Coordinates of C-alpha atoms in Angstrom, one line a residue:
M1 CA 23.0 43.4 56.8
A2 CA 23.5 42.6 53.1
R3 CA 24.0 39.0 52.1
R4 CA 26.6 38.2 49.3
V5 CA 27.1 35.0 47.3
V6 CA 30.4 34.3 45.8
F7 CA 30.9 31.4 43.2
F8 CA 33.6 30.3 40.9
E9 CA 33.1 29.2 37.3
P10 CA 35.4 26.6 35.5
G11 CA 37.1 28.1 32.6
D12 CA 36.1 25.4 30.1
L13 CA 32.3 25.8 30.3
S14 CA 30.3 26.7 27.3
K15 CA 28.0 29.7 27.2
R16 CA 24.9 27.5 27.7
D17 CA 26.5 25.7 30.7
R18 CA 27.6 28.9 32.2
G19 CA 24.0 30.3 32.0
A20 CA 22.5 27.2 33.4
M21 CA 25.0 27.3 36.3
R22 CA 24.2 30.9 37.2
R23 CA 20.4 30.2 37.1
Q24 CA 20.9 27.3 39.5
I25 CA 22.9 29.4 41.8
A26 CA 20.2 32.1 41.8
R27 CA 17.5 29.5 42.6
D28 CA 19.7 28.3 45.5
A29 CA 20.3 31.6 46.8
H30 CA 16.6 32.5 46.6
D31 CA 15.7 29.2 48.4
E32 CA 18.1 29.9 51.3
R33 CA 16.6 33.4 52.0
P34 CA 14.7 33.3 55.3
P35 CA 11.0 33.7 54.9
R36 CA 9.6 37.2 55.4
K37 CA 8.0 37.6 58.8
R38 CA 4.7 39.3 59.3
R39 CA 4.1 42.3 61.4
R40 CA 2.8 40.3 64.3
E41 CA 5.9 37.9 64.2
R42 CA 8.2 41.0 64.3
A43 CA 6.4 42.2 67.5
L44 CA 5.4 45.4 65.6
P45 CA 2.1 47.1 66.4
E46 CA -0.7 46.6 63.9
A47 CA -1.5 49.5 61.5
A48 CA -4.2 51.8 62.8
V49 CA -5.9 51.5 59.4
P50 CA -5.7 48.2 57.5
G51 CA -4.3 48.1 54.0
P52 CA -0.9 48.7 52.5
F53 CA -1.4 52.5 52.2
G54 CA -3.4 53.4 55.3
P55 CA -5.4 56.7 55.1
G56 CA -2.6 58.4 53.1
L57 CA -4.1 57.7 49.7
T58 CA -7.6 58.9 50.4
E59 CA -7.4 61.3 53.4
G60 CA -3.8 62.7 53.0
G61 CA -2.7 61.0 56.2
Y62 CA 0.2 58.6 56.9
W63 CA 1.2 55.7 54.7
N64 CA 1.8 52.4 56.3
L65 CA 4.7 51.4 54.0
A66 CA 6.3 54.8 53.6
R67 CA 9.5 55.5 55.4
P68 CA 9.3 58.2 58.1
S69 CA 10.6 61.6 57.1
I70 CA 13.3 62.6 59.7
P71 CA 15.0 65.8 59.1
A72 CA 18.8 65.8 58.9
H73 CA 20.7 66.8 62.1
Q74 CA 21.8 70.4 62.1
A75 CA 24.3 71.9 64.4
T76 CA 26.9 74.6 64.5
S77 CA 30.6 74.0 64.4
R78 CA 30.9 74.6 68.1
Q79 CA 28.4 71.9 68.8
I80 CA 29.9 69.5 66.5
A81 CA 33.3 70.0 68.2
G82 CA 31.7 69.2 71.5
I83 CA 30.5 65.8 70.4
Y84 CA 33.8 64.9 68.7
P85 CA 34.5 61.3 69.9
F86 CA 38.1 61.9 70.9
V87 CA 37.6 64.8 73.3
A88 CA 37.0 62.6 76.3
D89 CA 40.1 62.1 78.3
A90 CA 41.5 58.6 79.1
G91 CA 41.8 59.5 82.8
L92 CA 44.2 58.0 85.4
G93 CA 43.1 54.3 84.9
H94 CA 41.5 52.0 87.4
H95 CA 44.2 52.0 90.1
G96 CA 43.1 53.1 93.5
P97 CA 39.7 53.7 95.1
I98 CA 36.9 55.4 93.3
L99 CA 36.7 59.0 94.3
G100 CA 33.9 60.2 92.0
V101 CA 32.9 60.7 88.3
D102 CA 35.1 62.4 85.8
L103 CA 32.6 64.8 84.3
N104 CA 34.7 65.5 81.2
A105 CA 35.1 61.8 80.3
D106 CA 31.8 60.6 81.9
A107 CA 33.8 57.8 83.6
L108 CA 34.7 56.8 87.1
F109 CA 37.6 58.7 88.6
H110 CA 40.1 56.5 90.5
F111 CA 42.8 58.2 92.6
S112 CA 45.6 57.1 94.8
P113 CA 48.7 59.3 95.3
W114 CA 51.0 56.3 95.5
E115 CA 49.6 54.7 92.3
A116 CA 49.9 58.1 90.5
Y117 CA 53.5 58.3 91.8
A118 CA 54.3 54.8 90.6
N119 CA 52.8 55.4 87.1
K120 CA 55.4 55.3 84.5
T121 CA 53.5 57.1 81.8
D122 CA 53.2 60.9 81.1
R123 CA 50.5 61.0 83.9
Q124 CA 53.1 60.3 86.5
T125 CA 53.3 62.5 89.6
L126 CA 56.5 63.5 91.3
S127 CA 54.9 63.8 94.9
T128 CA 52.4 62.0 97.0
N129 CA 51.2 65.1 98.8
V130 CA 47.8 66.7 98.1
L131 CA 46.7 70.4 98.5
V132 CA 42.9 70.8 99.2
L133 CA 41.6 74.3 98.8
G134 CA 38.1 75.7 98.7
A135 CA 35.6 77.9 100.3
Y136 CA 33.3 77.0 103.1
R137 CA 30.6 74.4 102.3
A138 CA 32.3 73.4 99.1
G139 CA 32.7 69.8 100.0
K140 CA 36.3 69.6 101.0
S141 CA 36.0 67.6 104.2
A142 CA 33.4 65.2 102.8
T143 CA 35.6 64.5 99.8
I144 CA 38.7 63.8 101.8
K145 CA 36.8 61.6 104.2
T146 CA 35.5 59.6 101.1
L147 CA 38.9 59.2 99.8
V148 CA 40.4 58.2 103.0
T149 CA 37.7 55.7 104.1
R150 CA 37.6 54.1 100.7
S151 CA 41.5 53.7 100.8
L152 CA 41.4 51.7 104.0
A153 CA 40.4 48.6 102.0
F154 CA 43.6 49.1 99.9
G155 CA 45.7 48.8 103.1
H156 CA 46.4 52.5 103.6
Q157 CA 46.3 54.0 107.2
A158 CA 44.7 57.4 108.0
V159 CA 46.3 59.5 110.7
V160 CA 44.9 62.9 111.8
P161 CA 47.4 64.5 114.1
S162 CA 45.0 67.2 115.3
D163 CA 41.3 67.3 114.9
P164 CA 40.2 70.8 115.9
K165 CA 36.5 70.4 115.2
G166 CA 35.9 66.8 116.1
E167 CA 34.8 66.0 112.6
W168 CA 37.1 62.9 112.2
V169 CA 36.1 61.5 115.5
T170 CA 32.7 60.3 114.3
V171 CA 34.5 58.7 111.3
A172 CA 37.0 56.8 113.4
E173 CA 34.2 55.7 115.7
A174 CA 32.2 54.4 112.8
I175 CA 35.1 52.3 111.4
P176 CA 35.9 49.0 113.1
D177 CA 39.1 49.2 115.2
G178 CA 39.4 52.9 114.7
V179 CA 41.4 54.7 117.5
V180 CA 40.6 58.1 119.0
I181 CA 43.0 59.8 121.3
R182 CA 41.4 62.7 123.3
I183 CA 43.5 65.5 124.6
G184 CA 42.0 67.9 127.2
G185 CA 38.4 68.1 128.4
G186 CA 39.1 65.9 131.5
S187 CA 41.0 63.2 129.6
T188 CA 44.1 61.9 131.3
A189 CA 46.0 61.1 128.0
R190 CA 49.3 62.9 127.6
L191 CA 51.5 63.1 124.5
N192 CA 55.3 63.8 124.8
P193 CA 56.3 65.9 121.7
L194 CA 60.0 64.9 122.4
D195 CA 59.4 61.2 122.0
R196 CA 62.2 59.5 120.2
G197 CA 60.0 57.3 118.1
P198 CA 60.8 53.9 116.5
R199 CA 64.3 53.2 115.3
R200 CA 64.7 53.7 111.6
A201 CA 65.9 50.5 109.9
D202 CA 67.4 52.4 106.8
A203 CA 69.7 54.7 108.8
D204 CA 72.8 54.1 110.8
D205 CA 73.2 55.2 114.4
D206 CA 74.7 58.6 113.6
Q207 CA 72.0 59.4 111.0
D208 CA 69.2 58.3 113.3
E209 CA 70.6 60.3 116.2
K210 CA 71.0 63.4 114.1
M211 CA 67.4 63.2 112.8
V212 CA 65.9 62.7 116.3
R213 CA 67.8 65.6 117.7
Q214 CA 66.9 67.9 114.9
R215 CA 63.2 67.1 115.3
R216 CA 63.4 67.6 119.1
I217 CA 65.2 71.0 119.0
T218 CA 63.0 72.1 116.1
T219 CA 59.9 71.4 118.2
L220 CA 61.2 73.2 121.2
V221 CA 62.1 76.3 119.2
S222 CA 58.7 76.3 117.4
L223 CA 56.8 76.1 120.7
V224 CA 58.9 78.9 122.3
E225 CA 58.7 81.2 119.2
M226 CA 55.0 80.6 118.7
A227 CA 54.3 81.5 122.4
L228 CA 56.4 84.7 122.0
G229 CA 54.5 85.8 118.9
S230 CA 56.6 87.9 116.6
T231 CA 59.8 87.8 118.8
K232 CA 62.5 85.5 117.5
L233 CA 64.9 83.6 119.6
T234 CA 68.4 85.1 119.8
A235 CA 71.5 82.9 119.4
V236 CA 72.1 82.8 123.1
E237 CA 68.5 81.6 123.7
H238 CA 68.9 78.9 121.1
A239 CA 72.2 77.8 122.8
A240 CA 70.4 77.7 126.2
L241 CA 67.6 75.5 124.7
H242 CA 70.2 73.1 123.1
E243 CA 72.1 72.9 126.5
A244 CA 68.9 72.2 128.4
L245 CA 67.9 69.6 125.9
E246 CA 71.2 67.8 126.1
R247 CA 71.1 67.7 129.8
S248 CA 67.6 66.4 129.8
I249 CA 68.6 63.6 127.4
Q250 CA 71.5 62.5 129.6
S251 CA 69.5 62.7 132.9
T252 CA 66.5 60.8 131.7
G253 CA 68.3 58.1 129.7
D254 CA 67.3 59.5 126.2
R255 CA 63.7 60.1 127.3
P256 CA 63.5 63.9 127.6
T257 CA 60.3 65.8 128.4
L258 CA 59.2 69.4 128.5
R259 CA 59.2 69.3 132.3
S260 CA 62.8 68.0 132.3
V261 CA 63.9 70.7 129.8
Y262 CA 62.1 73.3 132.0
E263 CA 64.0 72.2 135.1
H264 CA 67.3 72.2 133.4
L265 CA 66.7 75.7 132.1
G266 CA 66.1 76.7 135.7
A267 CA 69.4 75.1 136.7
I268 CA 71.2 77.0 134.0
V269 CA 69.7 80.3 135.3
E270 CA 70.7 79.5 138.9
D271 CA 74.1 77.8 138.2
A272 CA 76.8 80.3 139.2
G273 CA 79.3 78.4 137.1
T274 CA 77.4 78.9 133.9
D275 CA 78.3 81.7 131.5
F276 CA 76.1 84.7 132.6
R277 CA 75.1 85.1 129.0
M278 CA 73.8 81.6 128.9
S279 CA 72.0 82.3 132.1
D280 CA 70.3 85.2 130.6
G281 CA 69.4 83.4 127.5
A282 CA 67.6 80.6 129.5
V283 CA 65.2 83.0 131.3
Q284 CA 62.7 83.7 128.5
P285 CA 62.4 80.0 127.2
R286 CA 62.0 78.9 130.8
F287 CA 59.0 81.2 131.3
V288 CA 57.4 79.9 128.1
L289 CA 57.8 76.2 129.0
R290 CA 56.4 77.1 132.5
R291 CA 53.1 77.4 130.7
F292 CA 53.2 73.6 129.9
V293 CA 54.3 72.6 133.4
D294 CA 52.2 74.8 135.6
G295 CA 50.1 76.9 133.3
D296 CA 47.0 76.4 131.2
L297 CA 48.6 73.6 129.1
S298 CA 49.7 71.5 132.1
G299 CA 48.7 67.9 132.2
L300 CA 48.9 67.5 128.4
F301 CA 52.5 67.5 127.0
E302 CA 55.0 68.0 129.8
D303 CA 55.5 64.4 130.9
E304 CA 56.0 61.0 129.1
S305 CA 53.2 59.7 126.9
T306 CA 50.5 57.8 128.5
V307 CA 49.1 56.5 125.2
A308 CA 50.7 54.6 122.4
F309 CA 50.2 54.9 118.7
D310 CA 48.4 51.8 117.2
A311 CA 50.2 51.1 114.0
D312 CA 47.8 48.4 113.1
A313 CA 44.6 50.5 113.4
P314 CA 43.0 51.6 110.1
I315 CA 42.6 55.2 111.4
V316 CA 44.0 57.1 114.3
V317 CA 42.6 60.5 115.2
V318 CA 43.9 62.9 117.9
D319 CA 40.9 64.8 119.2
T320 CA 42.0 68.4 120.1
S321 CA 38.6 70.0 119.9
E322 CA 38.5 70.8 123.6
L323 CA 41.8 72.7 123.5
F324 CA 40.9 74.5 120.3
S325 CA 38.0 76.2 122.0
R326 CA 40.3 78.1 124.5
S327 CA 42.3 80.4 122.2
E328 CA 44.1 80.6 118.9
L329 CA 47.6 80.4 120.6
V330 CA 46.6 77.3 122.5
A331 CA 45.3 75.7 119.2
Q332 CA 48.7 76.4 117.5
L333 CA 50.8 75.1 120.4
T334 CA 48.6 72.0 120.6
Q335 CA 49.0 71.3 116.9
V336 CA 52.7 71.6 117.0
C337 CA 52.9 69.1 120.0
T338 CA 50.5 66.6 118.5
T339 CA 52.1 66.7 115.0
A340 CA 55.6 66.2 116.5
W341 CA 54.4 63.3 118.4
I342 CA 52.8 61.7 115.4
Q343 CA 55.8 62.4 113.1
A344 CA 58.1 60.7 115.5
V345 CA 55.9 57.5 115.2
V346 CA 55.0 57.4 111.5
S347 CA 58.5 58.3 110.1
D348 CA 59.6 54.7 110.2
R349 CA 60.2 53.5 106.7
S350 CA 60.8 49.9 107.9
A351 CA 57.1 49.6 108.8
K352 CA 56.3 49.2 105.1
R353 CA 53.0 51.1 105.7
T354 CA 51.5 53.7 103.5
R355 CA 49.7 56.4 105.4
Y356 CA 47.5 59.5 104.8
L357 CA 48.4 62.4 107.1
I358 CA 45.5 64.7 107.1
R359 CA 46.4 68.2 108.3
E360 CA 43.2 70.1 109.0
E361 CA 43.8 73.9 109.2
G362 CA 47.1 73.2 107.6
W363 CA 48.4 76.8 107.9
R364 CA 48.8 76.2 111.7
D365 CA 51.7 73.9 111.0
M366 CA 53.5 76.9 109.4
T367 CA 53.3 79.6 112.1
S368 CA 57.0 80.1 112.7
L369 CA 60.2 79.9 110.6
A370 CA 61.3 76.8 112.5
A371 CA 57.9 75.1 111.9
L372 CA 58.0 76.1 108.3
Q373 CA 61.4 74.5 107.8
M374 CA 60.3 71.3 109.6
F375 CA 57.1 71.2 107.6
Q376 CA 59.0 71.7 104.3
Q377 CA 61.4 68.9 105.2
W378 CA 58.6 66.7 106.1
L379 CA 56.8 67.2 102.8
K380 CA 60.1 66.4 100.9
L381 CA 60.5 63.2 102.9
S382 CA 56.9 62.0 102.4
R383 CA 57.8 59.8 99.5
H384 CA 60.7 58.3 101.5
Y385 CA 58.4 57.3 104.4
G386 CA 55.4 56.3 102.2
I387 CA 53.2 59.2 103.5
S388 CA 50.7 61.4 101.7
N389 CA 50.2 64.7 103.5
I390 CA 46.8 66.2 102.8
V391 CA 47.0 69.9 103.5
I392 CA 43.5 71.5 103.8
L393 CA 43.1 75.3 103.4
H394 CA 40.0 77.4 103.0
K395 CA 41.8 80.0 100.9
M396 CA 45.2 81.1 100.1
G397 CA 44.6 84.0 102.4
D398 CA 45.0 81.7 105.4
L399 CA 48.7 81.9 104.9
D400 CA 48.6 85.6 105.5
A401 CA 48.6 84.6 109.2
V402 CA 52.1 83.4 108.7
G403 CA 54.6 86.2 109.4
D404 CA 54.4 89.8 108.2
A405 CA 53.8 90.9 104.7
D406 CA 56.7 90.1 102.3
S407 CA 58.5 88.4 105.2
R408 CA 60.6 85.3 104.8
E409 CA 58.1 83.2 106.6
R410 CA 55.1 84.2 104.5
N411 CA 57.1 83.7 101.2
L412 CA 58.2 80.4 102.3
A413 CA 54.7 79.3 103.3
Y414 CA 53.4 80.3 99.8
S415 CA 56.4 78.5 98.2
I416 CA 55.7 75.3 100.1
V417 CA 51.9 75.3 99.2
G418 CA 52.7 76.1 95.5
D419 CA 55.2 73.2 95.3
I420 CA 52.6 70.6 96.1
E421 CA 51.9 69.0 92.8
N422 CA 48.6 67.4 93.4
K423 CA 45.8 69.9 94.0
F424 CA 42.1 69.6 94.6
I425 CA 40.5 73.0 93.9
F426 CA 36.9 73.4 95.1
R427 CA 34.6 76.3 94.7
A428 CA 36.5 79.6 95.4
N429 CA 35.3 83.0 96.1
H430 CA 35.9 85.8 93.6
Q431 CA 38.5 87.3 96.1
E432 CA 40.7 84.2 95.5
A433 CA 40.9 84.6 91.7
A434 CA 44.2 86.6 91.8
A435 CA 45.7 84.3 94.4
L436 CA 44.9 81.2 92.4
R437 CA 46.4 82.6 89.2
D438 CA 49.5 84.1 90.8
R439 CA 50.3 81.7 93.7
L440 CA 49.2 78.4 92.2
N441 CA 49.7 79.1 88.5
I442 CA 46.2 78.0 87.6
P443 CA 44.8 79.1 84.2
A444 CA 42.4 82.0 84.1
T445 CA 39.7 79.9 82.5
H446 CA 40.0 77.3 85.3
V447 CA 39.8 80.0 87.9
E448 CA 36.5 81.2 86.4
D449 CA 35.3 77.6 86.4
A450 CA 36.2 77.2 90.0
R451 CA 34.0 80.1 91.0
R452 CA 30.9 78.2 89.6
L453 CA 31.5 74.8 91.0
R454 CA 28.7 73.2 93.0
M455 CA 29.2 71.4 96.3
G456 CA 31.3 68.2 95.9
V457 CA 32.7 69.1 92.5
F458 CA 36.4 70.1 92.3
L459 CA 39.2 70.6 89.8
A460 CA 41.7 67.8 90.3
Y461 CA 45.4 68.6 89.2
V462 CA 47.3 65.3 89.1
G463 CA 50.6 65.7 87.5
Q464 CA 50.4 67.6 84.2
Y465 CA 46.7 66.8 83.7
A466 CA 43.5 68.4 85.0
Y467 CA 40.1 66.7 85.7
V468 CA 36.6 67.9 86.7
V469 CA 35.4 65.4 89.4
D470 CA 32.0 65.1 91.1
C471 CA 32.7 63.2 94.3
F472 CA 29.1 63.2 95.6
A473 CA 28.0 61.4 92.4
T474 CA 29.2 58.1 93.9
S475 CA 28.6 58.8 97.6
T476 CA 26.4 56.3 99.4
D477 CA 23.8 57.2 102.0
W478 CA 26.0 55.9 104.8
E479 CA 28.9 58.1 103.6
Y480 CA 26.7 61.1 103.0
E481 CA 25.2 61.0 106.6
L482 CA 28.5 60.2 108.3
F483 CA 30.5 62.9 106.5
A484 CA 27.9 65.7 106.7
T485 CA 29.4 68.7 108.7
D486 CA 26.4 71.1 108.4
S487 CA 24.0 69.1 110.7
A488 CA 23.9 72.0 113.1
L489 CA 22.8 74.4 110.5
E490 CA 20.2 72.2 108.9
Q491 CA 16.5 72.9 109.5
N492 CA 15.0 70.8 112.2
D493 CA 12.6 68.2 110.6
E494 CA 10.6 67.7 113.8
G495 CA 7.0 68.9 113.9
D496 CA 4.0 68.6 111.6
G497 CA 5.7 70.4 108.7
M498 CA 3.1 73.2 108.8
P499 CA 4.2 76.8 108.9
Y500 CA 3.8 78.5 112.2
L501 CA 1.2 81.4 112.2
F502 CA 1.8 84.3 114.5
D503 CA -1.1 85.6 116.6
P504 CA -1.7 89.3 115.6
D505 CA -2.1 90.2 119.3
E506 CA 1.3 88.6 120.0
L507 CA 2.9 90.7 117.2
D508 CA 1.4 93.9 118.6
R509 CA 3.1 93.2 121.9
F510 CA 6.4 93.3 120.1
W511 CA 5.6 96.2 117.9
P512 CA 3.0 98.4 119.7
D513 CA 1.3 101.1 117.6
D514 CA -0.7 103.7 119.5
S515 CA -1.9 105.6 116.3
P516 CA -5.6 105.7 115.5
T517 CA -6.7 103.3 112.8
D518 CA -8.6 104.7 109.8
T519 CA -9.5 102.0 107.3
S520 CA -11.3 104.3 104.9
L521 CA -9.8 105.5 101.5
A522 CA -9.1 108.9 103.0
G523 CA -7.2 107.2 105.9
W524 CA -5.0 105.2 103.5
L525 CA -4.1 108.4 101.6
S526 CA -3.5 110.7 104.6
P527 CA -0.1 110.9 106.3
T528 CA 0.4 108.5 109.2
W529 CA 0.7 109.7 112.7
K530 CA 4.5 109.1 112.5
E531 CA 4.8 111.4 109.4
T532 CA 2.8 114.2 110.9
P533 CA 4.9 116.7 112.8
Q534 CA 4.2 116.7 116.5

């Protein structure tokens, strides 16, 4: 760094005094200069050849005192644009847990749906819900588990209404005070999907009663319509369900169950004083609910709950893996029941608790029009209850299982998914390119990028901004081992590590060849016995 000396001269000095003053200042400045350090004192290596010029003067080699000749940097305009210092995005800030590394900004990526919603800048989001979409083995589950477990330290609770594969069970068991509720498989636990739930502190009696009854009748209609397949309930059948539910509420002291509704439907069928049309309308719903009372779903959802939701637990998982192995219909009915039970508990705003609601195989929550309408209402009220719904899909084609082509149900399902503002898009197959552009309005260049993403890297759309995040870049060994879902497909590490050599005689037993063997050159060139006409 250059050193400058500033001095002021009196205006009345003569020319001789002015010269003497300047000479004195020059001597003082020279005396204040630090002494020059030798090469050894500067910790520089000694010259290979002693002397000021080295072998450059006599042999044409290097010069010890000459400056190195470094060519100027050369780059194209495209490369220069890439190293422009203001290209890196500022990111979402440092609020919330670390989810990974922002590859565009080369900085840590923090994410919390509640912090993003509370943000008052242009990076604010208008929803706390998250859509997670990506192909198999793209890192979806591991990323969401990373987000959820790291969010526990911030006071958020994680709730999995239905764990069809048992993946979240290991996570809940590894977290202190985590709760696992097992349904089926010899377990005696029962969940009542018609539970009233806690009293809402922000609603009066009429509002609370209306919301509870709406949730109960929606659950009943969803179960019956789902079991009937494509058949929709008629107006008379709706009326019969309403009547049976009202009678069950009155007879049980506002503690209705599926068994009680089933019995009251039978009473409506057999009651001679009931309108014959109401009696006919109660027949089909009664046969459907009989499956829960005496059929393959008995002992699970027909009576009052035998377990309670632990509001203080950091994570609560409902393990339904035993039931999901039976059939797809059983899986869908189970998910409706467990989700209804969870929603009755967590929709209490007075609890002042923020919760993640992880919906694995999220399309199963949208299998009927009634379920779709309830799901849409639940997503809209998520901010009101402090809930972040994480809807996980493998592809947009999963929604093709909802209703018929161009039906109201399927269009509503696509509309619900498209309205989720926060999106995590993992690696997508080329068949998904059109759906990502048309259904989710993702730019074509981003779609091409999504096809080339490696495992654990995803496109994060938060509000109006997009980010490229590598979640596994910050994963610890504990997280990686705990969240791995491909353990059954990984190669067994047991053994000596040497390749197994087959015995030729053993191979001959599996592939016998009775042809004569001729190892001469003529034998190699002649047709084989299989090629020779017999």
